[in-house]
PDB file of C-alpha atoms in Angstrom:
ATOM      1  CA  MET V 325     146.978  10.775 344.715  1.00 82.00           C
ATOM      2  CA  SER V 326     148.742   8.518 342.245  1.00 92.00           C
ATOM      3  CA  GLN V 327     147.208   8.378 338.767  1.00 96.00           C
ATOM      4  CA  VAL V 328     147.405   5.478 336.297  1.00 97.00           C
ATOM      5  CA  TYR V 329     147.856   6.575 332.682  1.00 98.00           C
ATOM      6  CA  ALA V 330     147.930   4.559 329.457  1.00 98.00           C
ATOM      7  CA  VAL V 331     148.649   5.471 325.838  1.00 98.00           C
ATOM      8  CA  SER V 332     149.114   3.397 322.701  1.00 98.00           C
ATOM      9  CA  ASP V 333     150.117   3.680 319.044  1.00 98.00           C
ATOM     10  CA  VAL V 334     152.048   6.942 319.191  1.00 98.00           C
ATOM     11  CA  HIS V 335     153.452   6.279 315.693  1.00 98.00           C
ATOM     12  CA  GLY V 336     156.159   8.914 315.581  1.00 98.00           C
ATOM     13  CA  TYR V 337     154.156  11.664 317.298  1.00 98.00           C
ATOM     14  CA  GLY V 338     156.322  11.808 320.395  1.00 98.00           C
ATOM     15  CA  HIS V 339     155.978  15.589 320.575  1.00 98.00           C
ATOM     16  CA  LEU V 340     152.201  15.182 320.913  1.00 98.00           C
ATOM     17  CA  LEU V 341     152.638  12.590 323.653  1.00 98.00           C
ATOM     18  CA  GLN V 342     154.864  15.053 325.444  1.00 98.00           C
ATOM     19  CA  ALA V 343     152.199  17.759 325.080  1.00 98.00           C
ATOM     20  CA  LEU V 344     149.560  15.445 326.573  1.00 98.00           C
ATOM     21  CA  LEU V 345     151.729  14.485 329.541  1.00 98.00           C
ATOM     22  CA  LEU V 346     152.562  18.121 330.242  1.00 98.00           C
ATOM     23  CA  HIS V 347     148.883  19.002 329.977  1.00 97.00           C
ATOM     24  CA  VAL V 348     147.854  16.509 332.679  1.00 97.00           C
ATOM     25  CA  HIS V 349     150.881  17.349 334.870  1.00 97.00           C
ATOM     26  CA  TYR V 350     152.152  13.779 334.794  1.00 98.00           C
ATOM     27  CA  ASP V 351     154.548  13.235 337.688  1.00 98.00           C
ATOM     28  CA  PRO V 352     156.740  10.137 337.278  1.00 97.00           C
ATOM     29  CA  LYS V 353     157.578  10.217 340.994  1.00 97.00           C
ATOM     30  CA  VAL V 354     153.939   9.630 341.873  1.00 97.00           C
ATOM     31  CA  ASP V 355     152.014   8.444 338.808  1.00 98.00           C
ATOM     32  CA  ARG V 356     152.173   5.244 336.764  1.00 98.00           C
ATOM     33  CA  LEU V 357     152.448   5.389 332.962  1.00 98.00           C
ATOM     34  CA  PHE V 358     151.983   2.437 330.614  1.00 98.00           C
ATOM     35  CA  LEU V 359     152.884   2.779 326.933  1.00 98.00           C
ATOM     36  CA  LEU V 360     151.406   0.004 324.830  1.00 98.00           C
ATOM     37  CA  GLY V 361     153.641  -0.092 321.784  1.00 97.00           C
ATOM     38  CA  ASP V 362     153.889   1.161 318.191  1.00 98.00           C
ATOM     39  CA  TYR V 363     156.031   4.216 318.819  1.00 98.00           C
ATOM     40  CA  VAL V 364     157.519   4.025 315.329  1.00 97.00           C
ATOM     41  CA  ASN V 365     156.465   4.141 311.669  1.00 96.00           C
ATOM     42  CA  LYS V 366     153.712   6.103 309.891  1.00 95.00           C
ATOM     43  CA  GLY V 367     154.353   9.383 311.745  1.00 94.00           C
ATOM     44  CA  PRO V 368     156.948  12.162 311.406  1.00 95.00           C
ATOM     45  CA  ASP V 369     159.653  11.178 313.914  1.00 96.00           C
ATOM     46  CA  SER V 370     160.089   7.543 314.889  1.00 97.00           C
ATOM     47  CA  ALA V 371     163.610   7.955 316.256  1.00 96.00           C
ATOM     48  CA  GLY V 372     162.757  11.033 318.310  1.00 97.00           C
ATOM     49  CA  THR V 373     159.713   9.269 319.710  1.00 98.00           C
ATOM     50  CA  LEU V 374     161.808   6.287 320.795  1.00 98.00           C
ATOM     51  CA  ASP V 375     164.243   8.691 322.457  1.00 98.00           C
ATOM     52  CA  TYR V 376     161.362  10.225 324.401  1.00 98.00           C
ATOM     53  CA  VAL V 377     159.934   6.818 325.332  1.00 98.00           C
ATOM     54  CA  LYS V 378     163.384   5.862 326.638  1.00 98.00           C
ATOM     55  CA  GLU V 379     163.413   9.002 328.799  1.00 98.00           C
ATOM     56  CA  LEU V 380     160.002   8.104 330.174  1.00 98.00           C
ATOM     57  CA  CYS V 381     161.124   4.552 330.932  1.00 98.00           C
ATOM     58  CA  ASP V 382     164.237   5.814 332.680  1.00 98.00           C
ATOM     59  CA  SER V 383     161.972   7.788 335.024  1.00 98.00           C
ATOM     60  CA  GLY V 384     159.634   4.879 335.760  1.00 97.00           C
ATOM     61  CA  ALA V 385     157.223   4.336 332.850  1.00 98.00           C
ATOM     62  CA  VAL V 386     156.649   0.880 331.350  1.00 98.00           C
ATOM     63  CA  ALA V 387     156.863   0.610 327.553  1.00 98.00           C
ATOM     64  CA  LEU V 388     155.653  -2.522 325.793  1.00 98.00           C
ATOM     65  CA  GLN V 389     156.622  -3.833 322.376  1.00 98.00           C
ATOM     66  CA  GLY V 390     154.203  -3.349 319.511  1.00 98.00           C
ATOM     67  CA  ASN V 391     154.232  -5.049 316.139  1.00 98.00           C
ATOM     68  CA  ASN V 392     156.015  -2.063 314.580  1.00 97.00           C
ATOM     69  CA  GLU V 393     158.849  -2.262 317.104  1.00 98.00           C
ATOM     70  CA  ARG V 394     159.157  -5.952 316.289  1.00 97.00           C
ATOM     71  CA  LYS V 395     159.511  -5.014 312.617  1.00 96.00           C
ATOM     72  CA  TRP V 396     162.468  -2.830 313.572  1.00 96.00           C
ATOM     73  CA  LEU V 397     164.121  -5.822 315.229  1.00 95.00           C
ATOM     74  CA  HIS V 398     164.302  -7.481 311.797  1.00 92.00           C
ATOM     75  CA  GLN V 399     165.103  -4.447 309.641  1.00 93.00           C
ATOM     76  CA  ARG V 400     168.375  -3.038 308.449  1.00 93.00           C
ATOM     77  CA  PRO V 401     169.419   0.513 309.445  1.00 93.00           C
ATOM     78  CA  GLU V 402     168.966   1.901 305.933  1.00 92.00           C
ATOM     79  CA  GLN V 403     165.334   0.774 305.925  1.00 90.00           C
ATOM     80  CA  ALA V 404     164.705   3.090 308.861  1.00 89.00           C
ATOM     81  CA  GLY V 405     166.912   5.840 307.433  1.00 90.00           C
ATOM     82  CA  LEU V 406     169.286   5.722 310.381  1.00 93.00           C
ATOM     83  CA  ALA V 407     173.000   5.214 310.953  1.00 95.00           C
ATOM     84  CA  ALA V 408     173.897   1.668 311.944  1.00 95.00           C
ATOM     85  CA  SER V 409     175.129   2.596 315.434  1.00 95.00           C
ATOM     86  CA  ARG V 410     171.988   4.577 316.247  1.00 96.00           C
ATOM     87  CA  PHE V 411     169.693   1.908 314.862  1.00 96.00           C
ATOM     88  CA  MET V 412     171.438  -0.763 316.904  1.00 96.00           C
ATOM     89  CA  LYS V 413     170.850   1.333 320.024  1.00 97.00           C
ATOM     90  CA  TYR V 414     167.141   1.385 319.274  1.00 97.00           C
ATOM     91  CA  GLN V 415     167.065  -2.341 318.608  1.00 97.00           C
ATOM     92  CA  GLN V 416     168.709  -2.976 321.966  1.00 97.00           C
ATOM     93  CA  PHE V 417     166.143  -0.777 323.693  1.00 98.00           C
ATOM     94  CA  ILE V 418     163.251  -2.502 321.921  1.00 98.00           C
ATOM     95  CA  GLY V 419     164.681  -5.861 322.951  1.00 97.00           C
ATOM     96  CA  THR V 420     164.306  -4.894 326.623  1.00 97.00           C
ATOM     97  CA  MET V 421     160.591  -4.081 326.263  1.00 98.00           C
ATOM     98  CA  PRO V 422     158.151  -6.606 327.707  1.00 98.00           C
ATOM     99  CA  LEU V 423     155.221  -7.891 325.638  1.00 98.00           C
ATOM    100  CA  TRP V 424     152.655  -7.451 328.409  1.00 98.00           C
ATOM    101  CA  THR V 425     152.405  -6.321 331.994  1.00 98.00           C
ATOM    102  CA  GLU V 426     149.893  -6.342 334.834  1.00 97.00           C
ATOM    103  CA  TYR V 427     149.027  -3.632 337.337  1.00 96.00           C
ATOM    104  CA  LYS V 428     146.240  -3.978 339.883  1.00 94.00           C
ATOM    105  CA  GLN V 429     143.021  -4.848 337.970  1.00 94.00           C
ATOM    106  CA  TYR V 430     144.546  -4.270 334.532  1.00 97.00           C
ATOM    107  CA  VAL V 431     146.501  -6.228 331.954  1.00 97.00           C
ATOM    108  CA  PHE V 432     148.308  -4.048 329.429  1.00 98.00           C
ATOM    109  CA  VAL V 433     149.196  -5.434 326.008  1.00 98.00           C
ATOM    110  CA  HIS V 434     149.655  -4.065 322.519  1.00 98.00           C
ATOM    111  CA  ALA V 435     147.077  -6.033 320.514  1.00 98.00           C
ATOM    112  CA  GLY V 436     145.290  -8.462 322.831  1.00 98.00           C
ATOM    113  CA  ILE V 437     145.532 -12.073 323.924  1.00 97.00           C
ATOM    114  CA  ARG V 438     144.509 -15.444 322.553  1.00 96.00           C
ATOM    115  CA  PRO V 439     141.566 -16.663 324.683  1.00 95.00           C
ATOM    116  CA  GLY V 440     142.168 -19.881 326.567  1.00 93.00           C
ATOM    117  CA  ILE V 441     145.960 -19.554 326.684  1.00 95.00           C
ATOM    118  CA  PRO V 442     147.756 -18.360 329.859  1.00 94.00           C
ATOM    119  CA  LEU V 443     149.521 -15.021 329.534  1.00 94.00           C
ATOM    120  CA  HIS V 444     152.955 -16.531 330.031  1.00 94.00           C
ATOM    121  CA  ALA V 445     152.299 -18.962 327.141  1.00 97.00           C
ATOM    122  CA  GLN V 446     151.101 -16.363 324.617  1.00 97.00           C
ATOM    123  CA  SER V 447     153.296 -15.926 321.539  1.00 97.00           C
ATOM    124  CA  PRO V 448     154.840 -12.549 320.630  1.00 98.00           C
ATOM    125  CA  VAL V 449     152.894 -12.575 317.371  1.00 97.00           C
ATOM    126  CA  GLU V 450     149.565 -13.033 319.156  1.00 97.00           C
ATOM    127  CA  LEU V 451     150.310 -10.341 321.729  1.00 98.00           C
ATOM    128  CA  THR V 452     151.297  -7.778 319.128  1.00 98.00           C
ATOM    129  CA  GLU V 453     149.098  -8.638 316.128  1.00 98.00           C
ATOM    130  CA  ILE V 454     145.913 -10.458 317.184  1.00 97.00           C
ATOM    131  CA  ARG V 455     142.556  -8.947 316.248  1.00 96.00           C
ATOM    132  CA  GLU V 456     139.253 -10.846 315.779  1.00 95.00           C
ATOM    133  CA  PRO V 457     139.889 -13.895 318.009  1.00 95.00           C
ATOM    134  CA  PHE V 458     140.479 -11.476 320.883  1.00 96.00           C
ATOM    135  CA  LEU V 459     138.063  -8.690 319.974  1.00 95.00           C
ATOM    136  CA  LEU V 460     135.116 -11.000 319.334  1.00 93.00           C
ATOM    137  CA  SER V 461     135.644 -13.237 322.357  1.00 92.00           C
ATOM    138  CA  PRO V 462     133.695 -12.982 325.613  1.00 91.00           C
ATOM    139  CA  ARG V 463     135.545 -11.962 328.745  1.00 90.00           C
ATOM    140  CA  CYS V 464     138.622 -14.157 328.974  1.00 84.00           C
ATOM    141  CA  MET V 465     140.054 -13.157 332.368  1.00 90.00           C
ATOM    142  CA  ASP V 466     139.031 -11.409 335.564  1.00 91.00           C
ATOM    143  CA  LYS V 467     141.069  -8.296 334.778  1.00 94.00           C
ATOM    144  CA  VAL V 468     140.447  -5.519 332.294  1.00 95.00           C
ATOM    145  CA  ILE V 469     142.641  -5.848 329.212  1.00 97.00           C
ATOM    146  CA  VAL V 470     143.819  -2.437 328.004  1.00 98.00           C
ATOM    147  CA  PHE V 471     145.123  -2.598 324.436  1.00 98.00           C
ATOM    148  CA  GLY V 472     145.869  -0.693 321.234  1.00 98.00           C
ATOM    149  CA  HIS V 473     146.805  -1.905 317.723  1.00 98.00           C
ATOM    150  CA  THR V 474     143.277  -1.905 316.295  1.00 97.00           C
ATOM    151  CA  SER V 475     142.173   1.708 315.911  1.00 97.00           C
ATOM    152  CA  THR V 476     138.826   2.323 317.537  1.00 96.00           C
ATOM    153  CA  PHE V 477     137.257   3.729 314.354  1.00 95.00           C
ATOM    154  CA  ARG V 478     137.605   0.213 312.911  1.00 95.00           C
ATOM    155  CA  LEU V 479     135.480  -1.074 315.777  1.00 94.00           C
ATOM    156  CA  GLY V 480     132.430   1.031 315.017  1.00 92.00           C
ATOM    157  CA  VAL V 481     132.968   4.154 317.101  1.00 93.00           C
ATOM    158  CA  LEU V 482     134.095   7.657 316.179  1.00 94.00           C
ATOM    159  CA  PRO V 483     137.874   8.009 315.674  1.00 94.00           C
ATOM    160  CA  GLU V 484     138.300  10.090 318.833  1.00 94.00           C
ATOM    161  CA  GLU V 485     136.378   7.648 321.035  1.00 95.00           C
ATOM    162  CA  LEU V 486     137.630   4.706 323.073  1.00 96.00           C
ATOM    163  CA  TRP V 487     136.198   1.241 322.479  1.00 95.00           C
ATOM    164  CA  HIS V 488     134.721  -0.723 325.363  1.00 92.00           C
ATOM    165  CA  GLY V 489     134.200  -4.467 325.140  1.00 90.00           C
ATOM    166  CA  ASP V 490     133.543  -7.205 327.654  1.00 88.00           C
ATOM    167  CA  GLY V 491     136.486  -6.695 329.982  1.00 92.00           C
ATOM    168  CA  LYS V 492     138.396  -4.892 327.218  1.00 95.00           C
ATOM    169  CA  LEU V 493     139.364  -1.262 326.648  1.00 96.00           C
ATOM    170  CA  GLY V 494     140.766  -0.176 323.268  1.00 97.00           C
ATOM    171  CA  ILE V 495     142.680   3.109 323.400  1.00 97.00           C
ATOM    172  CA  ASP V 496     144.234   3.464 319.921  1.00 98.00           C
ATOM    173  CA  THR V 497     142.403   6.491 318.518  1.00 97.00           C
ATOM    174  CA  GLY V 498     144.147   6.416 315.173  1.00 98.00           C
ATOM    175  CA  ALA V 499     147.215   8.656 315.330  1.00 98.00           C
ATOM    176  CA  GLY V 500     148.828   6.408 312.724  1.00 97.00           C
ATOM    177  CA  HIS V 501     145.843   6.979 310.417  1.00 97.00           C
ATOM    178  CA  GLY V 502     145.744  10.756 310.705  1.00 97.00           C
ATOM    179  CA  TYR V 503     143.263  10.970 313.598  1.00 98.00           C
ATOM    180  CA  TYR V 504     144.027  11.366 317.297  1.00 98.00           C
ATOM    181  CA  LEU V 505     146.524  10.432 319.978  1.00 98.00           C
ATOM    182  CA  SER V 506     144.825   9.769 323.311  1.00 98.00           C
ATOM    183  CA  LEU V 507     146.094   9.589 326.876  1.00 98.00           C
ATOM    184  CA  VAL V 508     143.767   7.760 329.260  1.00 97.00           C
ATOM    185  CA  ASN V 509     143.623   8.215 333.024  1.00 97.00           C
ATOM    186  CA  LEU V 510     142.337   4.907 334.367  1.00 96.00           C
ATOM    187  CA  THR V 511     142.101   6.311 337.877  1.00 94.00           C
ATOM    188  CA  SER V 512     139.731   9.187 337.123  1.00 93.00           C
ATOM    189  CA  GLY V 513     138.135   7.859 333.936  1.00 94.00           C
ATOM    190  CA  LEU V 514     139.288  10.799 331.836  1.00 96.00           C
ATOM    191  CA  GLN V 515     140.595  10.776 328.267  1.00 97.00           C
ATOM    192  CA  TRP V 516     142.691  13.528 326.698  1.00 97.00           C
ATOM    193  CA  SER V 517     143.032  13.604 322.910  1.00 98.00           C
ATOM    194  CA  ILE V 518     144.984  15.661 320.430  1.00 98.00           C
ATOM    195  CA  SER V 519     144.554  15.717 316.661  1.00 98.00           C
ATOM    196  CA  VAL V 520     147.650  14.846 314.664  1.00 97.00           C
ATOM    197  CA  LYS V 521     146.454  17.125 311.847  1.00 95.00           C
ATOM    198  CA  GLN V 522     145.359  20.092 313.972  1.00 93.00           C
ATOM    199  CA  PRO V 523     147.335  19.783 317.216  1.00 94.00           C
ATOM    200  CA  GLY V 524     146.521  23.237 318.546  1.00 92.00           C
ATOM    201  CA  SER V 525     144.155  22.045 321.282  1.00 95.00           C
ATOM    202  CA  ILE V 526     143.637  19.117 323.636  1.00 96.00           C
ATOM    203  CA  THR V 527     140.179  17.677 324.232  1.00 95.00           C
ATOM    204  CA  CYS V 528     139.207  16.171 327.578  1.00 96.00           C
ATOM    205  CA  ARG V 529     136.218  13.894 327.994  1.00 94.00           C
ATOM    206  CA  LYS V 530     134.849  11.532 330.569  1.00 92.00           C
ATOM    207  CA  MET V 531     134.890   7.899 329.547  1.00 81.00           C
ATOM    208  CA  LYS V 532     131.441   6.361 329.409  1.00 64.00           C
ATOM    209  CA  ILE V 533     132.207   2.753 330.218  1.00 50.00           C
ATOM    210  CA  THR V 534     129.778  -0.136 329.925  1.00 41.00           C
ATOM    211  CA  GLY V 535     130.550  -3.798 330.435  1.00 39.00           C
ATOM    212  CA  ALA V 536     134.191  -3.338 331.452  1.00 39.00           C
ATOM    213  CA  PHE V 537     134.763  -4.752 334.931  1.00 40.00           C
ATOM    214  CA  GLY V 538     136.989  -2.694 337.154  1.00 41.00           C
ATOM    215  CA  LEU V 539     136.680   0.573 335.251  1.00 43.00           C
ATOM    216  CA  PRO V 540     134.802   3.619 336.556  1.00 40.00           C
ATOM    217  CA  GLU V 541     131.248   3.996 335.312  1.00 39.00           C
ATOM    218  CA  TYR V 542     129.752   7.399 334.618  1.00 32.00           C
ATOM    219  CA  ILE V 543     126.037   8.005 334.474  1.00 26.00           C
ATOM    220  CA  THR V 544     126.420  11.708 333.782  1.00 29.00           C
ATOM    221  CA  PRO V 545     125.891  12.915 330.198  1.00 29.00           C
ATOM    222  CA  PHE V 546     128.836  13.015 327.837  1.00 34.00           C
ATOM    223  CA  GLN V 547     131.018  16.010 328.595  1.00 38.00           C
ATOM    224  CA  GLU V 548     133.806  17.425 326.500  1.00 44.00           C
ATOM    225  CA  GLU V 549     136.202  20.286 327.100  1.00 48.00           C
ATOM    226  CA  LYS V 550     138.610  21.749 324.611  1.00 50.00           C
ATOM    227  CA  ARG V 551     141.606  23.745 325.730  1.00 51.00           C
ATOM    228  CA  SER V 552     144.354  25.269 323.680  1.00 48.00           C
ATOM    229  CA  ILE V 553     147.860  24.005 324.353  1.00 48.00           C
ATOM    230  CA  THR V 554     148.857  27.638 324.769  1.00 40.00           C
ATOM    231  CA  ASP V 555     146.372  27.954 327.647  1.00 44.00           C
ATOM    232  CA  GLU V 556     148.659  25.916 329.851  1.00 41.00           C
TER     233      GLU V 556
END
């Protein structure tokens, strides 16, 4: 059965994204993978992460622009510590990334959307940088908006937890702030997380969703499983 995965705000931790995808046995021939931006800056290997994202896209994944990719579009190579030819290659790749995409009952975007404005009329700045006008708004469309950009710990939950709003699902668990990188399976309602500071194990938990139309709801108690990467 095809699985739908989403991840956001990798921030230079491409090797941890790779570990998560290996852990869940992601199969690009069958599964769908949506990457919601901010692959660069803050973490240890921005360039290597973009290389890996490009590999994933070449095999069928969809990678969106985040605000940090847009910064790279306006930077000079020396600001990123890269040779001009290599940096230009990354800028060209970033330029091909869409700002949002839809799949079944989901809209995927880096930061959110401005309520009351059609998706096709949203500005790049809004789609990659918006916070309160989106986060504090009631449901603004009949699909679930899956987004990153604002780390969930800033929204009143624990750093490793997802944030659930009215038709919104926030999946940035703070890798860029020293917390966790999370991969979410929207088909099964499972979340896998790995600590950027202690990446020796991957934690799996069921998502307890309330108020998010179109997402699976679980009435079972919170369950968590930790497995070492070396167990695979």
